[in-house]
Every structure is written in C-alpha cells, then in structure tokens.
Coordinates of C-alpha atoms in Angstrom, one line a residue:
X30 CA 22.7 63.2 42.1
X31 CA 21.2 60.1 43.7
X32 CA 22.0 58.5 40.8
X33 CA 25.6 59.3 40.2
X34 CA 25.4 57.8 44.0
X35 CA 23.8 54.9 43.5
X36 CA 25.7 53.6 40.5
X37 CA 28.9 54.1 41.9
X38 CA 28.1 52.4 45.1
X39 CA 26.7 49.3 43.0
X40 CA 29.7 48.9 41.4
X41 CA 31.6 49.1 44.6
X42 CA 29.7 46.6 46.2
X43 CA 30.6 44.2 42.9
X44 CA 34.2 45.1 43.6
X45 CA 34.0 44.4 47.3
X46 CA 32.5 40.8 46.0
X47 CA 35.8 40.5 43.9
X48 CA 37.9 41.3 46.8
X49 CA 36.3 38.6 49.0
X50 CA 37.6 35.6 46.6
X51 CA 41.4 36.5 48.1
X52 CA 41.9 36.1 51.7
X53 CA 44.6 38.9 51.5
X54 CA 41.9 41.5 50.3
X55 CA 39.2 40.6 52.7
X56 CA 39.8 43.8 55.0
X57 CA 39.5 46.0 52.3
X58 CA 36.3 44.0 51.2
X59 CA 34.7 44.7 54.4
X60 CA 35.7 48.5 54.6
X61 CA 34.1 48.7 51.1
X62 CA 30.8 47.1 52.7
X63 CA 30.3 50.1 54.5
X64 CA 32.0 52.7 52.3
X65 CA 29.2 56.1 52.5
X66 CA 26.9 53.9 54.8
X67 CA 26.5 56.8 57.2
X68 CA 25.8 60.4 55.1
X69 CA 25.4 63.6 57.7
X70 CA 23.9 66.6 55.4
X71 CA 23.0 70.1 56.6
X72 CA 21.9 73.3 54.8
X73 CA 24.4 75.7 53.4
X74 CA 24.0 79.4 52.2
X75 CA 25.9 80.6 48.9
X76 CA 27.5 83.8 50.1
X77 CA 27.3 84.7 46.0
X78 CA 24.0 84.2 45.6
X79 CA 22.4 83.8 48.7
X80 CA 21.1 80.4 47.5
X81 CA 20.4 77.9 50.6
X82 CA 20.7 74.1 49.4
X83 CA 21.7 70.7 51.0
X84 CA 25.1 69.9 51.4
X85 CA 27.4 67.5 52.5
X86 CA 28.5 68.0 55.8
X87 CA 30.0 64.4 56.8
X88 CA 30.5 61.1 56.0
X89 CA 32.3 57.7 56.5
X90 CA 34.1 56.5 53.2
X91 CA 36.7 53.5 53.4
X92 CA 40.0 55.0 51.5
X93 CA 40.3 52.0 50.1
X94 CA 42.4 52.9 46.7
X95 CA 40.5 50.8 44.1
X96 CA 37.2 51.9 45.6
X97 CA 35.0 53.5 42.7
X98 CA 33.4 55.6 45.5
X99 CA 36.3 57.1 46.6
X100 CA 38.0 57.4 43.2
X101 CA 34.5 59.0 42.3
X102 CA 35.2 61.5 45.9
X103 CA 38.8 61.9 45.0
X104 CA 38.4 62.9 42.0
X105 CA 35.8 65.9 43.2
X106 CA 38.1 66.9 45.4
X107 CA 40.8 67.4 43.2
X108 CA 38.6 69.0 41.1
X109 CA 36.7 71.2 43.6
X110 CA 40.8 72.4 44.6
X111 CA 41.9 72.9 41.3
X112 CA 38.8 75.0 40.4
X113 CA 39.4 77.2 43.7
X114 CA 43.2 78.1 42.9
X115 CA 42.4 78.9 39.1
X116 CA 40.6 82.3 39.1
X117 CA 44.3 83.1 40.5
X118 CA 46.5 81.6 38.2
X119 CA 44.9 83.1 35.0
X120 CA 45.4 86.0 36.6
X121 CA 49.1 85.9 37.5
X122 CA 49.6 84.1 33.8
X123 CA 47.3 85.9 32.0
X124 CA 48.9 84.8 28.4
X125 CA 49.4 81.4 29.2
X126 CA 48.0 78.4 27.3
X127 CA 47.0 74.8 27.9
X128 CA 48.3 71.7 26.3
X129 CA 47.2 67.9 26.8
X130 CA 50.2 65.2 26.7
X131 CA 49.0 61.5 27.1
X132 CA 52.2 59.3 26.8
X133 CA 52.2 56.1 27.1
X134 CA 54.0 52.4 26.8
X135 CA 53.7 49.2 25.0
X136 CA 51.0 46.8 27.1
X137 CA 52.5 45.1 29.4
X138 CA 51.9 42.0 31.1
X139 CA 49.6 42.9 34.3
X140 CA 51.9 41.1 36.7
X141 CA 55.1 43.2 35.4
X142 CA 52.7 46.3 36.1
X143 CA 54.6 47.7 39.5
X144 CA 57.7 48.0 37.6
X145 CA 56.2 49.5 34.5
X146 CA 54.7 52.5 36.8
X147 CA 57.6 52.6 38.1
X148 CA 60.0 53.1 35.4
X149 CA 57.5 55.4 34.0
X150 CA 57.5 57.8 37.2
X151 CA 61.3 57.7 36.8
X152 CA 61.3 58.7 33.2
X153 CA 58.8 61.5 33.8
X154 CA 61.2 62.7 36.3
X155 CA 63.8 62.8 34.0
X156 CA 61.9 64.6 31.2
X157 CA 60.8 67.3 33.8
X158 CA 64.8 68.8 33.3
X159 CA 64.9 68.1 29.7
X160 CA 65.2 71.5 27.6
X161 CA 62.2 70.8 25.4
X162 CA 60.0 70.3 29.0
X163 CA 61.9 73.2 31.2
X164 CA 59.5 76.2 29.4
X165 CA 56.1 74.9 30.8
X166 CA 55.0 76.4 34.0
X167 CA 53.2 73.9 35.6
X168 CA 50.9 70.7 35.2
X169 CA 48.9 68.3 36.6
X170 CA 49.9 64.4 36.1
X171 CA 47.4 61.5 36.9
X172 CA 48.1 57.7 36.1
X173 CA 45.6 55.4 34.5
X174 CA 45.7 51.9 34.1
X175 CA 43.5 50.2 31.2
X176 CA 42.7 46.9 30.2
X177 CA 43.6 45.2 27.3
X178 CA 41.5 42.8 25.1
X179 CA 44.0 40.0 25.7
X180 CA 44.4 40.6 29.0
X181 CA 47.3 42.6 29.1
X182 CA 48.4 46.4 31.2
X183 CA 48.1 49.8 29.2
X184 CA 49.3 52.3 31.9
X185 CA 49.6 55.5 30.7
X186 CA 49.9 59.9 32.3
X187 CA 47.7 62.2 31.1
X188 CA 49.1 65.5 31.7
X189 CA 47.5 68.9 31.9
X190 CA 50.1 71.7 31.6
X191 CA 50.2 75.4 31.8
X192 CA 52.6 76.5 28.9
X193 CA 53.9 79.8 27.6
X194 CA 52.9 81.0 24.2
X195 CA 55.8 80.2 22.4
X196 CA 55.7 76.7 23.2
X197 CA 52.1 76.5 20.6
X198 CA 53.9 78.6 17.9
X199 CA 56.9 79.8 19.1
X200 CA 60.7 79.7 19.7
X201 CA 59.9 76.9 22.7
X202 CA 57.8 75.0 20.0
X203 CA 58.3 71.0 20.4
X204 CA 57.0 68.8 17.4
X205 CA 54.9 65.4 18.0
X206 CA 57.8 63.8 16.7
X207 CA 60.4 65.4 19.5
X208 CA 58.2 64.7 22.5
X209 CA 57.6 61.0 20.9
X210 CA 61.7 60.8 20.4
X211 CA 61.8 62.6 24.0
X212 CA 59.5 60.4 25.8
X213 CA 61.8 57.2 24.3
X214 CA 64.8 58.6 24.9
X215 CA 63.8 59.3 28.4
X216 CA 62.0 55.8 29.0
X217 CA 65.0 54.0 27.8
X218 CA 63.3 52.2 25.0
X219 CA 63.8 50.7 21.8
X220 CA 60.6 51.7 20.3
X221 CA 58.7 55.0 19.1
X222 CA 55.9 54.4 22.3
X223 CA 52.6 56.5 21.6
X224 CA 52.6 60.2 22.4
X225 CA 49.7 62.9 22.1
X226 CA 49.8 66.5 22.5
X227 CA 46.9 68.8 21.6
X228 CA 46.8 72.3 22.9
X229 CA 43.5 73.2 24.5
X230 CA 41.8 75.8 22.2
X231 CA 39.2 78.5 24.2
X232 CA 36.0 79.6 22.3
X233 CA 36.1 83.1 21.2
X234 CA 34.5 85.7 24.2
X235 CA 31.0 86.6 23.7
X236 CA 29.8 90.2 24.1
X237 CA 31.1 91.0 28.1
X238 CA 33.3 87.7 28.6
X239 CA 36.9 88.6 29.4
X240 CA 39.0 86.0 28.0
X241 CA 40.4 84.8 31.2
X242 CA 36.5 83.9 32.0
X243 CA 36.6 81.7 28.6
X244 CA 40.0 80.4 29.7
X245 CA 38.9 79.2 33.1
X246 CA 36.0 77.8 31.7
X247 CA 38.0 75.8 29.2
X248 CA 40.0 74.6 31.8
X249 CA 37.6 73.3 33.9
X250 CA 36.6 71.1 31.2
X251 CA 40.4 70.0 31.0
X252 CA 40.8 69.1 34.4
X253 CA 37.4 67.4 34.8
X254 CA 39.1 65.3 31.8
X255 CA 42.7 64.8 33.9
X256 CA 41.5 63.9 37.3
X257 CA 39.7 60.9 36.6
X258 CA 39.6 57.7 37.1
X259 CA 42.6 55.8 37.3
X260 CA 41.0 52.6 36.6
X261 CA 37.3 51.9 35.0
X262 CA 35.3 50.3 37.3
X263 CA 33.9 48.6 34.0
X264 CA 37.9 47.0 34.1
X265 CA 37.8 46.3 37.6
X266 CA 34.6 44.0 37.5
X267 CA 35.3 42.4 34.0
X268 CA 38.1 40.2 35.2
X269 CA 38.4 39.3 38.6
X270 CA 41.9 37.8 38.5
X271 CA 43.1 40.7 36.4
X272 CA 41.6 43.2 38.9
X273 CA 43.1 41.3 42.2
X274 CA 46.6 41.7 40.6
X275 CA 46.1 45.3 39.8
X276 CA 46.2 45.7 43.3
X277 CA 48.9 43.4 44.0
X278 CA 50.9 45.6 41.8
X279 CA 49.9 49.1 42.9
X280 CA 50.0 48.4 46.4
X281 CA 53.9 47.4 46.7

C-alpha cells in the first residue's frame, strides 16, 4: 500500500541522513537518495481468477544492505519464494510439523559484533551434525541484530524448521533444557545463553479444509514471522553512532 511505501521510504531517507555524517558511508547515502525513485507498473491478469490489477513491473532500488526499503523488498521476496515452493512440500511431507528455535547470546559490545556473528554461524554449523539436530528436514535461518538499552549488540537466529513427528512427542524428542545445553556446548560458552523452541500448532480444518491447506496457511504466518527484518529501522535511527558501526561490523 502507498503507505507501507511511504513509511519505509521515510525512514530510509533518515538513514541515508545518518550515513552522510561518515565520509566512508557517503556512497551508500547517495544510492539510498534515490532507492525506488523510478517505479514502472503495468497491468497483470490472475490466471486463477481472471482478476486484472496493477503490478510491479520494474524498478530501481539501491541494494544497499541496511536499506529499510530493500530489507522491506527482500523480505517479500523471500516470502513470495517460500510461499511458491510450499504447496509442494506439504505434499511430499505430508506428516511433517513446524517448530520455531530463536537462540541467542549474551549482549555484546556493538564493536565486537563481526566476531560474535561469526562465531555464531560457526556454532550453528556445528549443531547442524549434532544427533539431537540431524532428524529435522529442513529450515530456514535469518540473523537479527537488536539494540540494547545500554547501548550494547543482541544478535540472535530465528529458525523455522520442518521436523518429523517424533521430534514434538516422539523418540527424536529434544527438551528445552538439551537444545539450551546444545546450543552452549556448541557455542563454546560458559553460560546457559537463551534458547526458545515452540512448535507451530495449526487450527483444526473447518468443514472442506484439507489439513495440508491449514498447514500451509500456518506456515505462511511462520515465515512472514522468520524473514524479517534483520535490523529495526526504529534501531537504525535511534543511535547514529551505534547504527554506523553496525555496518562497520556487518560489512567485513
């Protein structure tokens, strides 16, 4: 909607602001300045329902990473491709279920945030083999980096994952407390950092649903929830400095 649109592009232009007060950040400053400028739309026909509407046909957005714009168009996009490949994977995994695991770490100071990430991405790798991991069937990992009240780094991975049955209530079954020791023991820490796991429950079918229509459903909702943002843009424009070494860090 126009404005989804406009809200989004007025918090990129506050951003681009930010990004003129460093002399290293000034090109991406000036690619924001003119990030969806130039919108091309034609008209489009539904071959499902034979609807005609405007869509989208080209545009001109900067790929700059921090960009709420583009995080906004990535994240549709993702979306959009997820949503496309799902009618077939209920169907090939018709009994599968869907769990959520956030995990995180302890806050860290923003300027030690590339090597937090990165020993993060390492431990996930190495939890991928582990036994209690090995029975889930796929998933879909996205990285978001919050702001903390004193100024500090809370990067954490939310994680989507297809799972078997028995990994709810069954013989593949992995307590809070064993993906919390899991996600230490992987992370190479002396602390119990924060996990969550939550399995995402479908409604019951109404009269006609199949339940792989309910399951797709729910799952939209679950990837809409992944895919998003992988920093506020309320983060971004509350403190400048903070924001200009976010992208120091995640730009090594």
């Amino acid at each position: 909607s126009d404005s989804t649109w406009d809200a989004h592009r007025s918090v990129s232009d506050d951003v681009g602001g930010i990004y003129l007060m460093a002399s290293e950040f000034e090109r991406y400053a000036s690619r924001m300045a003119s990030c969806g400028g130039l919108l091309r739309f034609g008209w489009s026909t539904l071959k499902e329902t034979g609807e005609t509407r405007l869509r989208l046909r080209s545009a001109e957005f900067c790929r700059v990473r921090h960009c709420p714009v583009c995080q906004w168009r990535r994240s549709l996009m993702w979306q959009a491709r997820f949503y496309q490949a799902l009618p077939r994977v209920v169907a090939t995994y018709p009994d599968s279920r869907w769990m959520f695991l956030t995990l995180t770490v302890r806050n860290c100071d923003i300027a030690d945030l590339g090597d937090t990430l990165t020993a993060m991405n390492a431990a996930f790798q190495r939890m991928k083999v582990r036994k209690e991991f090995r029975p889930v069937h796929g998933w879909i990992r996205t990285t978001e980096v919050t702001r903390g009240n004193d100024g500090s780094a809370h990067p954490h991975f939310h994680t989507l994952m297809m799972v078997p049955p028995g990994m709810l209530n069954g013989k593949s079954y992995v307590t809070h407390a064993e993906w919390v020791a899991l996600w230490r023991d992987v992370l190479r820490v002396n602390y119990d950092p924060n996990v969550d796991i939550r399995a995402v429950k479908p409604r019951r079918p109404k009269n006609g649903e199949s339940l792989a229509s309910v399951t797709a459903e729910l799952v939209r909702g679950a990837v809409a929830e992944t895919l998003k943002y992988s920093t506020k843009p309320s983060d971004m424009v509350a403190d400048p400095e903070w924001f200009l070494e976010l992208t120091r860090q995640t730009h090594k």
